[in-house]
Structure formats: structure tokens, C-alpha cells
XYZ file of C-alpha atoms in Angstrom:
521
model
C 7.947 -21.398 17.057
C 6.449 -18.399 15.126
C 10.226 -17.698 13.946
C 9.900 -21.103 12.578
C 7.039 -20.996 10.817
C 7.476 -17.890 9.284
C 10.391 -19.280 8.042
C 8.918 -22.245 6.296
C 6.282 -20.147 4.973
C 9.183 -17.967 3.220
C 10.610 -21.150 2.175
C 7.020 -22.311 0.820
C 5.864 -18.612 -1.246
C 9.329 -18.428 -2.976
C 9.821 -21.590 -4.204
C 9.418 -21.705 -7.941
C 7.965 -24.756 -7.845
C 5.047 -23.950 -5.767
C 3.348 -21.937 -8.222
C 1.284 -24.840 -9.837
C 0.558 -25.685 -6.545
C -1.363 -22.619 -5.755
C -3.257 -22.253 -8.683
C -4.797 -26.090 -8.215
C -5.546 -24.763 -3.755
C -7.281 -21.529 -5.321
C -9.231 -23.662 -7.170
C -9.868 -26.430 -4.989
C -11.189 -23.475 -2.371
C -13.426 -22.100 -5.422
C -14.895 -25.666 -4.904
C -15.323 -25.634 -1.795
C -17.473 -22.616 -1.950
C -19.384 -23.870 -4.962
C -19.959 -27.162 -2.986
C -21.095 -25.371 0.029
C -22.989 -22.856 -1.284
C -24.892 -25.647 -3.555
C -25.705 -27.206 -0.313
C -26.708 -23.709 0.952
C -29.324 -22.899 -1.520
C -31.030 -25.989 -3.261
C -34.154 -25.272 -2.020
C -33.972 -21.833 -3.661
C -34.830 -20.719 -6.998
C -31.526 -19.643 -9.407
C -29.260 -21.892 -7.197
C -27.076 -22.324 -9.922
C -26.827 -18.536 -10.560
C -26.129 -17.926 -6.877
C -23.371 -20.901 -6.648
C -21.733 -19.418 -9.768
C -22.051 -15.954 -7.788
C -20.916 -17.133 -4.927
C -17.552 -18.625 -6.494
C -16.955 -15.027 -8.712
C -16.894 -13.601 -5.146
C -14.278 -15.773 -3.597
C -12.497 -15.032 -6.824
C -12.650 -11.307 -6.419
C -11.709 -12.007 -2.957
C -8.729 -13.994 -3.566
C -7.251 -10.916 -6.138
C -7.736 -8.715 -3.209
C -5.718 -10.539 -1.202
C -3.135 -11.062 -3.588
C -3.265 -7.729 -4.821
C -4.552 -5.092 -2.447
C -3.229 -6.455 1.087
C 0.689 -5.857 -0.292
C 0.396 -2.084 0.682
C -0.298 -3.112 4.474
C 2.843 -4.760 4.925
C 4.810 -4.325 1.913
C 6.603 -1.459 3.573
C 7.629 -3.563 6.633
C 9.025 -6.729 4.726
C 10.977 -4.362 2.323
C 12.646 -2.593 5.427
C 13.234 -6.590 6.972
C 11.162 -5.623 10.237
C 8.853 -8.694 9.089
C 10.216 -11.537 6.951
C 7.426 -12.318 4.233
C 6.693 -15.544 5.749
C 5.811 -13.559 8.496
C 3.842 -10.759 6.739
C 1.982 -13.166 5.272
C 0.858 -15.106 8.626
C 0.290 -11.815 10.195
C -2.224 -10.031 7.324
C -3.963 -13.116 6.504
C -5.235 -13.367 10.110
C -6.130 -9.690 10.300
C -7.428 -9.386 7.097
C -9.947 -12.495 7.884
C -10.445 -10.543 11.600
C -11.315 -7.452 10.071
C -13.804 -8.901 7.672
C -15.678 -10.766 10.237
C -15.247 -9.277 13.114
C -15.748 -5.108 11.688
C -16.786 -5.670 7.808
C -20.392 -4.614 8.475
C -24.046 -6.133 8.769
C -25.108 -4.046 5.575
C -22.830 -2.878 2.930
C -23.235 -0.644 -0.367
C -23.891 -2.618 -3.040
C -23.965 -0.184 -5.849
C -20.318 1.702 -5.074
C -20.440 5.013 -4.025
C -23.926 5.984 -5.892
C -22.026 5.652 -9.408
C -25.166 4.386 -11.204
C -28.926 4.170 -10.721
C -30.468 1.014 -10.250
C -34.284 1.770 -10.684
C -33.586 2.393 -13.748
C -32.450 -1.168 -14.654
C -36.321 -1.981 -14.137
C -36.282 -5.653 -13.578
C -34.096 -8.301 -10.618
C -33.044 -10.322 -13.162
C -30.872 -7.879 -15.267
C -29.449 -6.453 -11.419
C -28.197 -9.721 -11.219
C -26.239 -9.847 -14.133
C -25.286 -6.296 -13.590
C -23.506 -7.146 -10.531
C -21.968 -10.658 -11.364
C -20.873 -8.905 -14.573
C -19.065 -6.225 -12.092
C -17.528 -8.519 -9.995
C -16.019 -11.136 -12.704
C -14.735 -7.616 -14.415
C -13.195 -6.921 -11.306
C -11.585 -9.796 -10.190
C -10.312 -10.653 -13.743
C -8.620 -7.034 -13.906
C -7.288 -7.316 -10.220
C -5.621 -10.918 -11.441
C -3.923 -9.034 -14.547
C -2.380 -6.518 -12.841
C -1.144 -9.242 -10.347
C 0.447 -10.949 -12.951
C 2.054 -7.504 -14.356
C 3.217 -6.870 -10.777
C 1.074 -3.484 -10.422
C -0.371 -2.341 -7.263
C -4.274 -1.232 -8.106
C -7.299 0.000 -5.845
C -9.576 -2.818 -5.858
C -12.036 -0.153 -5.141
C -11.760 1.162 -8.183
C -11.639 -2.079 -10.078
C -15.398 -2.837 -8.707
C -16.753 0.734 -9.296
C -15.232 0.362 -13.117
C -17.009 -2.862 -13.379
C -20.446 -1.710 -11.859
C -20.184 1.531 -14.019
C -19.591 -0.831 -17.136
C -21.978 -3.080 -16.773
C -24.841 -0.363 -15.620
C -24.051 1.153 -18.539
C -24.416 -1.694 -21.040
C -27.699 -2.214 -19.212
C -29.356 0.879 -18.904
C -27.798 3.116 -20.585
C -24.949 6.420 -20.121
C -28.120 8.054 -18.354
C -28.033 5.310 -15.567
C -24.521 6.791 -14.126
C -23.635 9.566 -11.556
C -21.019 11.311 -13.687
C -20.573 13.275 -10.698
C -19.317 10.905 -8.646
C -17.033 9.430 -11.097
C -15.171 12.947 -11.708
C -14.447 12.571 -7.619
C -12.984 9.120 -8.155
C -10.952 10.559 -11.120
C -9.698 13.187 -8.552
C -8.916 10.677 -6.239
C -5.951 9.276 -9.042
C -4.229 12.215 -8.059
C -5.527 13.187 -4.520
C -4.493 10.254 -3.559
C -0.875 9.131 -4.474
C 0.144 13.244 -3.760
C -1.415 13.362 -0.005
C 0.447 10.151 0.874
C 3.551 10.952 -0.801
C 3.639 14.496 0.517
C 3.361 13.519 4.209
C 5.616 10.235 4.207
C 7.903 12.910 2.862
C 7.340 15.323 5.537
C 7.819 12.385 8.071
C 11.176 11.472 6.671
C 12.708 15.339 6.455
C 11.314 15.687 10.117
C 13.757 12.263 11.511
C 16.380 13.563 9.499
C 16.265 16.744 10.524
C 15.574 15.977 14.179
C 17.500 12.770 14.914
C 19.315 11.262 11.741
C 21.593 14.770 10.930
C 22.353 15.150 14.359
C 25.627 14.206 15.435
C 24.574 12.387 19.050
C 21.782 10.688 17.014
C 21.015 8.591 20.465
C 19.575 11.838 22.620
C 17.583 13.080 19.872
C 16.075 9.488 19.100
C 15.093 9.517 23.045
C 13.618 12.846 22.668
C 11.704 12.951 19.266
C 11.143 8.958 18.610
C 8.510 8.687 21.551
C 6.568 11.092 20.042
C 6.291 9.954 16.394
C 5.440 6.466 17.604
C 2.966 8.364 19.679
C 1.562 10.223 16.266
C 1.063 6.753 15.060
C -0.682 5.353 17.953
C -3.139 8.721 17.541
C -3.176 8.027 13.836
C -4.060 4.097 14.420
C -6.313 4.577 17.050
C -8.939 7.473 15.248
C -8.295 5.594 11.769
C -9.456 2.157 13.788
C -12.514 3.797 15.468
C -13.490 5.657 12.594
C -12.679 2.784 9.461
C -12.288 -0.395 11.559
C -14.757 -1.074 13.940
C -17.668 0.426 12.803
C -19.590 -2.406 12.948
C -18.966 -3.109 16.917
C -19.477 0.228 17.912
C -20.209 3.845 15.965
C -18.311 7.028 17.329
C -18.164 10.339 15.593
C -14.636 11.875 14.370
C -14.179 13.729 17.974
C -14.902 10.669 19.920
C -12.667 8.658 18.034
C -9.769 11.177 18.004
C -10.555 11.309 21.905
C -9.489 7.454 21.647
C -6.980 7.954 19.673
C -5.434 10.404 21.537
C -5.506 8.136 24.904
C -3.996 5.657 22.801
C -0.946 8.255 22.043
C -0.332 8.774 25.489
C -0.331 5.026 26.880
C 1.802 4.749 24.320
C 4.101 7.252 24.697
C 5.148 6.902 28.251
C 5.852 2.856 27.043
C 7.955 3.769 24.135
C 9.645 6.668 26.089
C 10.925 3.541 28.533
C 11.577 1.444 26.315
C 14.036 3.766 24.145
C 15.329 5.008 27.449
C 16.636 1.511 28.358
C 17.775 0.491 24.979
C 19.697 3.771 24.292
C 22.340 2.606 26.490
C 23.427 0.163 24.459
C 22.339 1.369 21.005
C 24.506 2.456 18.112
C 24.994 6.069 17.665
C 24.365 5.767 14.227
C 21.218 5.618 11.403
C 21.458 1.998 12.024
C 20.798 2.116 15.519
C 17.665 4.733 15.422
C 15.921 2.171 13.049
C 15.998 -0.437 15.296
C 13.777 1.503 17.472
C 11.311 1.649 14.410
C 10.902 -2.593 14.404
C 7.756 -2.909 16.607
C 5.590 -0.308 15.534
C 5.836 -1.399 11.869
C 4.916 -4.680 12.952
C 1.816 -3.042 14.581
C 1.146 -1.042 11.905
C 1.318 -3.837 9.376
C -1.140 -5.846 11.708
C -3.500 -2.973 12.515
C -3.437 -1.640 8.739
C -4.222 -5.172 7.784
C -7.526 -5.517 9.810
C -8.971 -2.102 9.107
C -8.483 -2.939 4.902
C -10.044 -6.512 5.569
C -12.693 -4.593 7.603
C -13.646 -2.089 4.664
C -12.163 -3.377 1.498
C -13.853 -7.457 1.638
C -17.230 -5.126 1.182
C -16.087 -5.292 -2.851
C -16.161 -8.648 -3.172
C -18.969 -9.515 -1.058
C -21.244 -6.317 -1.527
C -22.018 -7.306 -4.777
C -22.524 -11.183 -4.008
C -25.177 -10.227 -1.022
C -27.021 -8.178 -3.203
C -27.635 -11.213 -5.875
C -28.227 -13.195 -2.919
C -30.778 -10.494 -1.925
C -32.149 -10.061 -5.193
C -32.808 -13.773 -6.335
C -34.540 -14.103 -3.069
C -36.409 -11.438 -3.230
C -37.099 -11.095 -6.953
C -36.375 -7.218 -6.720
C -33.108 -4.650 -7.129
C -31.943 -3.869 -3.841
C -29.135 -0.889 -3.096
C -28.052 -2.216 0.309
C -28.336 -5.750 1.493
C -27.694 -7.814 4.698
C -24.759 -10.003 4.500
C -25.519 -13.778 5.733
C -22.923 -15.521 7.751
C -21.358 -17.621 4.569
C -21.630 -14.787 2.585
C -18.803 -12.876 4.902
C -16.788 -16.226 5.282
C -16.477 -16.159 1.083
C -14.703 -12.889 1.438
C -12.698 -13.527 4.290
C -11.205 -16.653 3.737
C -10.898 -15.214 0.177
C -8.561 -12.676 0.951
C -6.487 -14.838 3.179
C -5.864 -17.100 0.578
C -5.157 -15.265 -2.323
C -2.759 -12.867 -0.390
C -1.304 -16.530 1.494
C -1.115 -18.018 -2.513
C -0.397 -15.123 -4.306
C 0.349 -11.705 -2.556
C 4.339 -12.255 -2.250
C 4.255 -11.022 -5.738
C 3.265 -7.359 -4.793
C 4.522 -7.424 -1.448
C 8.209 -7.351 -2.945
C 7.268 -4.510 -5.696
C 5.853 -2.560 -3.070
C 8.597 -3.408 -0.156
C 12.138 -3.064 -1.674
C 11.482 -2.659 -6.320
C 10.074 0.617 -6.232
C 12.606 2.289 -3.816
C 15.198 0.978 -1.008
C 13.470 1.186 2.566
C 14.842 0.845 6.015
C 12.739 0.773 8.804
C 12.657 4.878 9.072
C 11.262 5.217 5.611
C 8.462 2.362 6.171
C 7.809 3.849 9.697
C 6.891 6.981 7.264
C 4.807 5.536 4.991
C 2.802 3.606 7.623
C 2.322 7.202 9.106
C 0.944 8.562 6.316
C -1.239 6.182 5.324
C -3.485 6.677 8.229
C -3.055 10.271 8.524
C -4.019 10.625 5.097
C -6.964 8.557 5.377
C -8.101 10.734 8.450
C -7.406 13.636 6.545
C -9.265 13.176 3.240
C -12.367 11.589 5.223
C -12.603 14.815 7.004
C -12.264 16.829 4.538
C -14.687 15.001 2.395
C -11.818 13.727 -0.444
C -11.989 10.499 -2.153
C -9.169 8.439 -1.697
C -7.661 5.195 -2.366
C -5.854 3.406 0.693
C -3.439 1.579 -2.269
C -2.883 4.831 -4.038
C -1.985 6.499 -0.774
C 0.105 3.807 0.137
C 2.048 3.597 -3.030
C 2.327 7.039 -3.098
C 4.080 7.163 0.569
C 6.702 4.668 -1.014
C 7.611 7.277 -3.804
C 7.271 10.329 -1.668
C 10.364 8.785 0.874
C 12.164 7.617 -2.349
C 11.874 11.361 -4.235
C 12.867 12.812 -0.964
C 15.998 10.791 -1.006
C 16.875 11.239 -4.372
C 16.352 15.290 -4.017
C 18.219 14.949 -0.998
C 21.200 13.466 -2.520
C 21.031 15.365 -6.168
C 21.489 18.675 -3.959
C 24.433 17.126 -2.044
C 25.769 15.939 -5.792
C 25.434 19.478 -6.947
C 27.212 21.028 -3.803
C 30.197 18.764 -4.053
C 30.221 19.209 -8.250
C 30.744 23.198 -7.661
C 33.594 22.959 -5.099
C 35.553 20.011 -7.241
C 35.593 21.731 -10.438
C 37.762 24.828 -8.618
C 41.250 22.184 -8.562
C 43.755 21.178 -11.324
C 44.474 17.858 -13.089
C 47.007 16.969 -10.443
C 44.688 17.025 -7.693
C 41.753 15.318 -9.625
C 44.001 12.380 -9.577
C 44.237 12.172 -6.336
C 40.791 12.848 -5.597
C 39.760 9.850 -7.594
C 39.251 7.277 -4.708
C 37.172 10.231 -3.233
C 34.799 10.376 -6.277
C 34.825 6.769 -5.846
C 33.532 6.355 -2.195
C 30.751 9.283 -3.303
C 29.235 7.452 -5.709
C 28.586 4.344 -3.377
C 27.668 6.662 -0.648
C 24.360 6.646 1.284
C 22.424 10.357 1.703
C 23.503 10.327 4.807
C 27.604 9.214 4.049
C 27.373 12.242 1.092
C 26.770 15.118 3.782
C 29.534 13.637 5.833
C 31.981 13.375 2.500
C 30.741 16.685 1.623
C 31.855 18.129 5.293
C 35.085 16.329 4.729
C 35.638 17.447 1.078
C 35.625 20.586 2.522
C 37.498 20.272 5.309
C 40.318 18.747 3.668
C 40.250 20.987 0.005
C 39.238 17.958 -1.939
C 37.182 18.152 -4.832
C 36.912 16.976 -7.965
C 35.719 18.576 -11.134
C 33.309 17.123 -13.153
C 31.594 17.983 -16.589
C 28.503 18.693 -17.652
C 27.710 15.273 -19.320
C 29.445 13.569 -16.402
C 27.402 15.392 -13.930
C 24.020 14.758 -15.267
C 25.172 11.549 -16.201
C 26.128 11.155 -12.256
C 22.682 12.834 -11.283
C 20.675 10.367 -13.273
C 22.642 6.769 -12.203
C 21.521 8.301 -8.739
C 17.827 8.811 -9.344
C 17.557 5.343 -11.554
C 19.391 3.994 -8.158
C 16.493 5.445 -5.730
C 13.591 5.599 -6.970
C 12.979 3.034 -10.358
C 11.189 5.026 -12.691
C 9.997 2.270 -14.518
C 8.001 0.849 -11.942
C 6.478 5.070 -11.429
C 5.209 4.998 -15.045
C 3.708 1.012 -14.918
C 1.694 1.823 -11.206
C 0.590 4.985 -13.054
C -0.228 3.577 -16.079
C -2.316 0.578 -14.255
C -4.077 3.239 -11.885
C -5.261 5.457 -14.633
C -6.796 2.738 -16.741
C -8.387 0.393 -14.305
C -11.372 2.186 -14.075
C -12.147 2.229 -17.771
C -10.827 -1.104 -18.149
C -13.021 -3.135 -15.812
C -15.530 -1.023 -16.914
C -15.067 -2.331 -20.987
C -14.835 -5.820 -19.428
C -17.998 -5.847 -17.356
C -19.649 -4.356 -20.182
C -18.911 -7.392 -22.281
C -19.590 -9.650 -19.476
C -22.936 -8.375 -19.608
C -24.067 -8.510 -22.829
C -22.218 -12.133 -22.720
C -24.663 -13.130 -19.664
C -27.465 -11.662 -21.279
C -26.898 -13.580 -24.532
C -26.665 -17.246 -22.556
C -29.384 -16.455 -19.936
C -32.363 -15.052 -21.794
């Protein structure tokens, strides 16, 4: 039944002509909100305000979904241990866990201390502060949707508060400070993740994927990466996800974790025990063994981001709430029951509606990924997470994520450049005659996996068959095999989008302001 539905929900997202179809549901839910919240709130003063709130925050919401929520289970589609259909099912009813279940009685609602507000002096211009932010937001989360860019939404509601403060108070009114962290975090970020998805992947290869009984190794060193995982999962769960249900310190939660690890170890140790004896002794085979703990990952991922990230679309909407209630500026606010239902049912739609977009850019455009590689950048996602929290970094879980993607991709493209350059050297030592006989060779090289290159490479030498190459046909060679793994246009447009969405959100809240200003005084 699941398999079922899943497949009629991939039917359903890549049909082209749904896509009317989901704009006219996104806006029919924007509505619904409008509707309810009107209902809500007439016997309070600024109803209208709030209502028009209220729907800017189920926008924002929906853009998260659609934009934000690919990096949870982009990885696993891409590597086919979840069909989108089935990605989609499984994050929208984590994300919408995670919000209500873990998202917090009280959230933030200026981001991270990046501005002032007692120095915007009156309610009134809070609220437009904040609804400014939040329309800024969404709008640039939708844009880079459309371009196909994975963003931190994070950062696309800290540009828009920063704007907006800004037009109202002033370049006094922000914590320059703080914004040179979240500048760091561009590169922090992307690097951590990339550098330990990396690690990851050189460790399997190394350890199982080079060897040549890949089967023993896998039932030696594959229970305890999956148990890594579970001790990632479980501190990154007590420490991000479930704060709300229950507060532990970094030791406790590692504690957790670390029980976690070691239920799960003895399970997976079983389980790869009894499947070895009828798995492949191949690559193939060892990422079969990967399958479930993506899927966990992808579900477990999914509720800790719907846990912390629906706080930037429904911070901001709980502190206008607060504030037209109250009349005053308020830096943390209780978040009513509807208030958390915006944000949740927000992200579930927009990522049902509209995250297939970024959930194939993420999964298979950037680089190819099997299950190994996605089991790697699941890994470091957490771990990264963990680490930078501890060591007091500011990170972005996108960024990271992203980054993990390219760091598996770079490693496989260095990987096979250095087996290019070994098999270049001995092939340029023969004669004409043998270079035509070594053509079918060169042939079966260039459509050669990493793994298939060190194996032509052993039998190249084996055999005294190489082929010379030159220069321009080796770097010519080199470059059709970097283009092939890791797409270097998609590196510069993620780049691009990351290093500008602060500053624009921040331009467009700005204007937003001054805008609301203008039509409300």
C-alpha cells in the first residue's frame, strides 16, 4: 500500500501538468489560514494586520518546505533508497511532527541578536519590522526555488530582519558582530560538511569498497558506521530535536546517543551477518546494506529541521501576534496553538507542492550518488551539526548539507584524476602499433567507474597495455571527467545564491518597510 502510494505521488509531483494545480492548493491553503485566522481574532484590534501576518507566515512556511526540506532527503532519492513520492510522504509527516511535537513553546523572534529592538521605540513600527522580514524572506526563498538553488532559510529571515531594522532604526540598531559570525558560517559551513562526507567516503573505500572480499569487510566495518550514525542521530535529536519535551545537556545527550549506537549495532551486525550470505561481492552489493539507514536518516533529519527551522516562519508571526496584543516590542514570544499549525502544515505543503524541484538538484544534478555516498552525507550532516554547536560555530544545516554532496563528488573526481594520471604515464612509454591496439582499452577507461579505473589500471599493468596520450588530450580527458562528477555549474549558482541571500532579503525587507510604512501611517 505505501509502495503504491508513493508511486502515485511520483506520478502526481512530475507531471507537467500539475504545476497550475499547485499554485491554485498553495493559495487556496493561504485562504484557509486567512479565513481562520479572521475567525481567530475579530474581537481583536489590527485583525486585519494579524490575518495578513498570519498568511505571510504560511507563505514563508510553504518556501521552506519547498526549499529547505530537499537537503533531508535529497541525498536518499538521488541514491534511489527512497523514490520521491516516497521522500515526499515521509518529510512532510516529520517535518509537521517536528514542528508540533519539538518546535518550542517560546522562540527567538529577533534572529540570533542581529538587531536591537528598543531602539525601534514604538509596537507599531516592530510590527512592520517583522512582517517586512518575513515577506522578504519568503519572497527570496520562492526565487531561488524557481532558479533551482538550495539556500538557508535561516539566513533568508536574518537578511530580512537585518533589512528592515535597519530601514527602521537605523545601521546603529544592528549587532555587526553577529552578522560577521553568520558571514563565517558561508564558509564554515559548506567546508565542515564537505570535509567529513569526504572522510566518510575514503574510510568505505578504503576499508570495504578496495578490498577484494568486499563481503567480510562490509560485515566487519558496516555495523559500526551505521552505529556512528545512530550516535550521531541520537545526540543531534536530544540536543536539536526534542528540546521542547525534555532538556539534556551535551553529555547526557551523547550518553543517549551512545546507547542508541549500541542497540543498534548488535541489530545491524545480524542483520548484515544474515544477508552476507547471499550478497554480491561487489560495490553493488555493500550499498544495499546502506538502504535502511538512509531512510532513517531522511526521516529523523526531517523532524529535527521541522523542529528548529518552522521557528523562521512562525517566530516572527508570534511576535506580531504578541505585539498587537500587547501594544509593546517583545524579543521572545509564546507561540499559540494556530500559530504552530501555520508553520507546520506550511512546510508540508510547500515541500508536498513544490520541493521535488530541489530534491532532484540536490539528489542526482550536482553529483551522481549511490547509497554509500548519501550514507556519507547523512553522516556528516549531524556530525557537523554536533561539532560546530560544541564548538560554538555558526552553521547552516543546508550549507552543510550541500556541502556533503560536493565533498563525496570532489573526492571522486580526485580519486579518478589520480588514477587518469597513473595510467597517462605508463601509456605514453609504447609505439604507434600498440596504441592501436590499445584503443578499445582507452575506450572502456573512459566509461569506467572509480572503482572499474583501479581495476583497468591493475590490468594495464599486468598485461603491458598503455596508451599514450598528449598533453591537450590529457587535460582534455581530465576535464570531461570532472564536468562528468561533479557539475560545476551548479558549484558556482549554490555559491552565488548563498553569498547574496543575506544582503538580498535584507534590500527587499528594507523596501517592504518603507512600502508598509507609506500605506499604514
Amino acid at each position: 500500500m505505501a509502495r503504491s502510494s508513493a508511486g502515485f505521488v511520483d506520478t502526481l509531483l512530475t507531471s507537467p501538468t500539475t504545476e497550475r494545480y499547485r499554485v491554485g492548493i498553495s493559495l487556496l491553503f493561504l485562504l484557509g489560514i486567512w479565513l481562520v485566522v479572521g475567525a481567530i481574532s475579530k474581537d481583536l484590534p489590527n485583525s486585519m494586520l494579524l490575518m495578513a501576518a498570519a498568511v505571510i507566515g504560511g507563505y514563508m512556511a510553504i518556501n521552506i518546505g519547498a526549499n529547505d526540506v530537499a537537503n533531508n532527503v535529497g541525498p536518499a532519492v538521488g541514491s534511489g533508497a527512497l523514490s520521491l513520492g516516497a521522500a515526499v510522504i515521509i518529510a512532510a509527516i516529520f517535518e509537521a511532527s517536528g514542528a508540533l511535537i519539538a518546535g518550542g513553546d517560546v522562540v527567538s523572534t529577533i534572529k540570533g541578536g542581529i538587531i536591537d529592538p528598543s531602539t525601534l521605540g514604538q509596537g507599531q513600527a516592530f510590527v512592520w519590522v517583522m512582517t517586512a522580514a518575513l515577506l522578504a524572506g519568503a519572497l527570496w526563498l520562492n526565487l531561488a526555488t524557481w532558479m533551482g538553488a538550495p539556500v538557508s532559510t535561516t539566513h533568508s529571515i536574518v537578511g530580512g530582519v537585518l533589512g528592515a531594522g535597519i530601514a527602521a532604526g537605523g545601521w546603529a540598531i544592528a549587532d555587526w558582530g553577529v552578522m560577521g559570525k553568520i558571514a563565517a558560517s558561508w564558509v564554515i559551513s559548506p567546508v565542515l560538511g564537505g570535509a567529513l562526507a569526504a572522510l566518510f567516503l575514503f574510510l568505505i573505500k578504503k576499508t570495504v569498497l578496495y578490498r577484494k572480499d568486499v563481503v567480510p569487510a562490509a560485515r566487519t566495518f558496516v555495523p559500526l558506521l551505521v552505529a556512528i550514525m545512530a550516535w550521531a542521530f541520537g545526540t543531534y535529536l536530544m540536543v536539536k530535536g526534542v528540546k521542547k519535551v525534555v532538556k539534556v545537556d551535551f553529555y547526557e545527550a551523547a550518553l543517549v546517543g551512545l546507547v542508541a549506537a549500541g542497540i543498534v549495532y548488535f541489530l545491524v551486525r545480524k542483520l548484515v551477518n544474515r544477508k552476507a550470505a547471499t550478497m554480491e561481492n561487489s560495490s553493488a552489493g555493500v550499498n544495499t546494506l546502506f538502504t535502511w539507514p538512509l531512510i532513517f536518516a531522511a526521516a529523523l533529519l526531517s523532524f529535527a529541521h521541522g523542529a528548529n527551522d518552522v521557528a523562521n516562519a512562525i517566530g516572527p508571526l508570534a511576535a506580531i501576534n504578541d505585539a498587537l496584543s500587547s501594544g509593546g516590542v517583545v524579543t521572545k514570544a509564546s507561540i499559540p496553538l494556530w500559530v504552530m499549525m501555520v508553520g507546520a502544515l506550511g512546510i508540508a505543503v510547500g515541500l508536498t507542492l513544490f520541493g521535488p524541484r530541489l530534491i532532484k538538484t540536490v539528489g542526482s544534478e550536482i553529483t551522481e550518488l549511490d547509497k554509500t555516498r548519501a550514507f556519507c552525507v547523512a553522516l556528516s550532516a549531524a556530525l557537523t551539526v554536533i561539532l560546530a554547536s560544541q564548538l560554538g560555530l555558526p552553521v547552516s544545516s543546508t550549507h552543510i548539507a550541500i556541502g556533503g554532496v560536493f565533498g563525496v563528488g570532489f573526492l571522486r573526481e580526485y580519486l579518478k584524476s589520480n588514477y587518469a594520471s597513473k595510467l597517462h604515464k605508463i601509456m605514453e612509454q609504447h609505439d604507434e602499433e600498440e596504441q592501436k591496439r590499445l584503443k578499445p582499452f582507452l575506450d572502456n577507461f573512459r566509461d569506467a567507474s572509480v572503482e572499474e579505473m583501479e581495476d583497468l589500471l591493475k590490468q594495464a599493468r599486468k598485461q603491458k597495455k598503455q596508451v599514450p596520450l598528449a598533453k591537450s588530450e590529457r587535460r582534455r580527458l581530465k576535464k570531461i571527467y570532472r564536468e562528468e562528477l561533479v557539475k560545476r555549474s551548479h558549484l558556482m549558482k549554490i555559491a552565488a545564491a548563498w553569498i547574496i541571500t543575506v544582503p538580498a532579503s535584507a534590500l527587499m525587507a528594507a523596501l517592504l518597510f518603507f512600502t508598509l510604512r507609506g500605506m499604514l501611517i
